Coordinates of C-alpha atoms in Angstrom, one line a residue:
M1 CA 8.1 23.5 -42.5
R2 CA 11.0 22.8 -40.1
L3 CA 11.7 18.8 -39.9
V4 CA 13.2 17.1 -36.9
G5 CA 14.4 13.6 -37.3
P6 CA 13.4 10.6 -35.2
N7 CA 16.9 11.0 -33.0
G8 CA 16.1 14.7 -32.5
E9 CA 18.3 15.6 -35.1
Q10 CA 17.5 18.7 -37.2
V11 CA 16.7 18.0 -40.8
G12 CA 15.9 21.7 -41.5
I13 CA 13.3 23.5 -43.9
V14 CA 11.6 21.1 -46.2
R15 CA 8.8 21.1 -48.1
I16 CA 5.5 19.0 -47.0
E17 CA 6.5 16.6 -49.7
D18 CA 9.6 15.6 -49.2
A19 CA 8.9 15.3 -45.6
L20 CA 6.1 12.5 -46.4
R21 CA 8.3 11.1 -48.4
L22 CA 11.4 10.7 -45.8
A23 CA 8.8 9.5 -43.6
Q24 CA 7.5 6.6 -45.8
E25 CA 10.8 5.8 -46.8
A26 CA 11.9 5.6 -43.1
D27 CA 8.6 3.6 -42.0
L28 CA 7.9 6.1 -39.7
D29 CA 5.0 8.9 -39.1
L30 CA 5.0 12.6 -39.4
V31 CA 3.9 14.4 -36.6
E32 CA 3.1 17.9 -35.7
V33 CA 4.9 18.8 -32.4
A34 CA 4.9 22.8 -32.6
A35 CA 1.6 24.3 -34.7
T36 CA 2.1 27.7 -33.8
A37 CA 5.8 28.0 -34.6
R38 CA 6.6 29.4 -38.0
P39 CA 7.2 27.6 -39.7
P40 CA 5.4 24.8 -37.8
V41 CA 7.5 22.3 -36.5
C42 CA 7.2 18.2 -37.4
K43 CA 8.9 15.0 -36.4
L44 CA 9.6 12.2 -37.3
M45 CA 8.6 9.2 -35.2
D46 CA 7.0 6.0 -34.3
F47 CA 3.5 7.1 -33.0
G48 CA 2.1 4.3 -31.7
K49 CA 4.9 3.4 -29.7
Y50 CA 5.3 7.3 -28.8
K51 CA 1.7 6.9 -27.2
Y52 CA 2.1 3.5 -25.7
E53 CA 5.4 4.8 -23.7
T54 CA 3.4 8.5 -22.8
A55 CA 0.5 6.6 -21.1
Q56 CA 3.3 4.2 -19.5
K57 CA 4.7 7.3 -18.0
A58 CA 1.7 8.4 -17.0
R59 CA 0.4 5.7 -15.1
E60 CA 3.8 5.6 -13.4
S61 CA 3.4 8.9 -12.3
R62 CA 0.1 8.0 -10.7
R63 CA 1.2 4.9 -8.8
N64 CA 4.0 7.1 -7.5
Q65 CA 1.8 9.9 -7.0
S66 CA 1.1 10.7 -2.9
N67 CA -2.9 11.3 -2.5
T68 CA -2.7 12.4 0.9
V69 CA -6.2 11.9 2.5
I70 CA -7.0 13.0 6.1
K71 CA -8.8 10.4 8.3
E72 CA -10.7 12.0 11.1
M73 CA -10.9 10.5 15.4
K74 CA -12.8 11.9 17.6
L75 CA -12.3 11.7 21.0
R76 CA -13.6 12.6 24.7
P77 CA -11.4 14.6 27.4
K78 CA -12.2 11.8 29.9
I79 CA -12.3 8.3 27.7
D80 CA -11.8 5.3 29.4
P81 CA -8.4 3.4 28.9
H82 CA -10.3 0.6 26.6
D83 CA -12.1 2.9 24.0
Y84 CA -8.4 5.1 24.4
E85 CA -6.5 2.0 23.1
T86 CA -9.2 1.2 20.1
K87 CA -8.9 4.9 19.0
K88 CA -5.4 4.8 19.5
G89 CA -5.4 1.8 17.0
H90 CA -7.6 3.2 14.2
V91 CA -5.0 5.9 14.1
V92 CA -1.7 3.7 14.2
R93 CA -3.6 2.1 11.2
F94 CA -4.1 5.3 9.3
L95 CA -0.4 6.5 9.8
R96 CA 0.9 3.2 8.5
A97 CA -1.1 3.3 5.5
G98 CA 0.6 6.8 4.7
D99 CA -2.3 9.3 5.5
K100 CA -2.8 12.5 7.7
V101 CA -5.3 12.3 10.7
K102 CA -7.3 14.8 12.2
I103 CA -7.7 14.5 15.9
T104 CA -10.8 16.2 17.8
I105 CA -11.4 16.3 21.4
M106 CA -14.9 17.0 21.8
F107 CA -15.9 19.1 24.9
R108 CA -19.3 19.0 26.5
G109 CA -20.8 21.2 29.3
R110 CA -17.8 21.6 32.4
E111 CA -15.6 19.9 30.2
Q112 CA -15.1 23.7 28.0
S113 CA -13.3 25.0 31.3
R114 CA -10.9 22.3 31.7
P115 CA -8.9 22.6 28.0
E116 CA -6.2 21.2 29.6
L117 CA -7.2 18.0 29.8
G118 CA -7.6 17.9 25.8
F119 CA -4.2 19.1 25.8
R120 CA -2.4 16.2 27.6
L121 CA -4.4 13.9 26.1
L122 CA -3.4 14.9 22.3
Q123 CA 0.2 15.3 24.0
R124 CA -0.3 11.7 24.9
L125 CA -1.7 10.1 22.0
A126 CA 1.4 12.2 19.7
E127 CA 3.8 10.6 22.0
D128 CA 2.4 7.0 21.5
V129 CA 2.3 7.3 17.9
S130 CA 5.6 9.4 17.3
E131 CA 7.2 6.7 15.5
L132 CA 4.9 6.3 12.7
G133 CA 3.7 10.0 12.8
F134 CA 4.1 13.5 13.8
V135 CA 2.6 16.6 14.9
E136 CA 1.7 18.6 11.8
S137 CA -0.6 20.8 13.3
S138 CA -0.2 21.4 17.3
P139 CA -3.3 21.6 19.4
R140 CA -5.8 24.6 18.7
Q141 CA -9.3 25.7 20.5
D142 CA -11.8 25.2 17.6
G143 CA -15.3 26.5 19.5
R144 CA -15.9 23.1 21.7
N145 CA -13.5 21.0 20.3
M146 CA -9.5 21.0 20.2
I147 CA -8.2 19.8 16.9
M148 CA -4.8 18.5 16.1
V149 CA -3.3 16.9 12.9
L150 CA -0.8 14.5 12.7
G151 CA 1.2 13.5 9.8
P152 CA 2.5 10.2 8.4
H153 CA 7.0 9.4 8.3
K154 CA 6.2 7.7 5.4
K155 CA 4.7 9.1 1.8
K156 CA 1.4 7.7 0.6
S157 CA 3.5 5.2 -1.8
E158 CA 6.3 4.4 0.5
A159 CA 3.3 3.1 2.9
R160 CA 1.7 0.8 0.6
V161 CA 4.7 -1.0 -0.2
D162 CA 5.5 -1.6 2.9
V163 CA 2.0 -2.9 3.2
E164 CA 2.1 -4.9 0.5
A165 CA 4.9 -6.2 1.7
E166 CA 3.8 -7.4 5.3
K167 CA 1.1 -8.9 3.5
A168 CA 3.0 -11.2 1.3
K169 CA 4.8 -11.7 4.4
K170 CA 2.1 -13.1 6.4
Q171 CA 0.7 -14.9 3.1
A172 CA 4.0 -17.0 2.8
E173 CA 4.1 -17.4 6.7
R174 CA 0.3 -19.3 6.2
E175 CA 1.7 -21.4 2.9
A176 CA 4.3 -22.2 5.0
E177 CA 2.1 -23.6 8.2
Q178 CA -0.4 -24.9 5.7
Q179 CA 2.7 -27.2 4.0
A180 CA 3.9 -28.1 7.3
E181 CA 0.2 -29.2 9.0
R182 CA 0.1 -31.5 5.5
A183 CA 3.6 -32.9 5.6
E184 CA 3.1 -33.8 9.1
R185 CA -0.5 -35.6 8.4
A186 CA 1.4 -37.4 5.6
E187 CA 4.0 -38.9 8.0
Q188 CA 1.0 -39.8 10.2
V189 CA -1.0 -41.5 7.4
Q190 CA 2.2 -43.2 6.4
A191 CA 3.1 -44.4 10.2
H192 CA -0.5 -45.7 10.5
E193 CA -0.2 -47.7 6.8
A194 CA 2.8 -49.0 8.2
E195 CA 1.9 -50.4 11.7
R196 CA -1.1 -52.0 9.9
A197 CA 1.4 -53.8 7.2
A198 CA 3.5 -55.2 9.9
G199 CA 0.0 -56.8 11.9
S200 CA -0.9 -58.1 9.0
T201 CA 2.3 -60.1 8.1
K202 CA 2.7 -61.2 11.4
K203 CA 1.6 -65.2 11.5
P204 CA -1.4 -65.7 14.2
K205 CA -0.7 -68.1 16.7
G206 CA -2.6 -71.3 16.8
P207 CA -2.8 -74.6 19.1
A208 CA -0.1 -76.4 17.6
D209 CA 2.1 -73.7 18.2
N210 CA 1.9 -74.5 22.2
L211 CA 2.2 -78.4 21.6
D212 CA 6.0 -79.9 23.0
P213 CA 7.9 -81.0 19.9
E214 CA 9.2 -84.0 22.1

């Protein structure tokens, strides 16, 4: 076999017995890394450490992978202002989380003869969320519907970091408010106890106190 050392150095072609002896002396494992090569290639390594590091890299790769999800939001051409703001809020939340959003305008009856209503609505929505996303797929007619796809400016992994940072910030603010409230209550209790202590040490006035000493 062709033997490779633990640091990648070429040991050369050796017998299996010699390779096993070298592995034992170095307290390492003899691992076959290229079985189809002629001769086969083996390497001296700490196989347990190798498996651990490989698993760690795989986990890190999955963590940083951009798992893009396409959300969908449906609107009507003549949507009222309150509903529009609610739907826009959902789109903002999706984009902030790093997800794409498919916007569908649903036309019914006579509305199908007014596609410009849907187009203007999609343009308005795209402008309203332009800080978080961009038009990845321009508005297009699809039967009775008009469709547009918005893409997030930030990748999924970056958006996740921002969301976690925002959560941590809000948690810290809540804890600071709670600590301030506890400190204020403690001060009030301390002041109340001080008032009670001062009242108890004051000598009550009796009848003899009103007599003229002369």
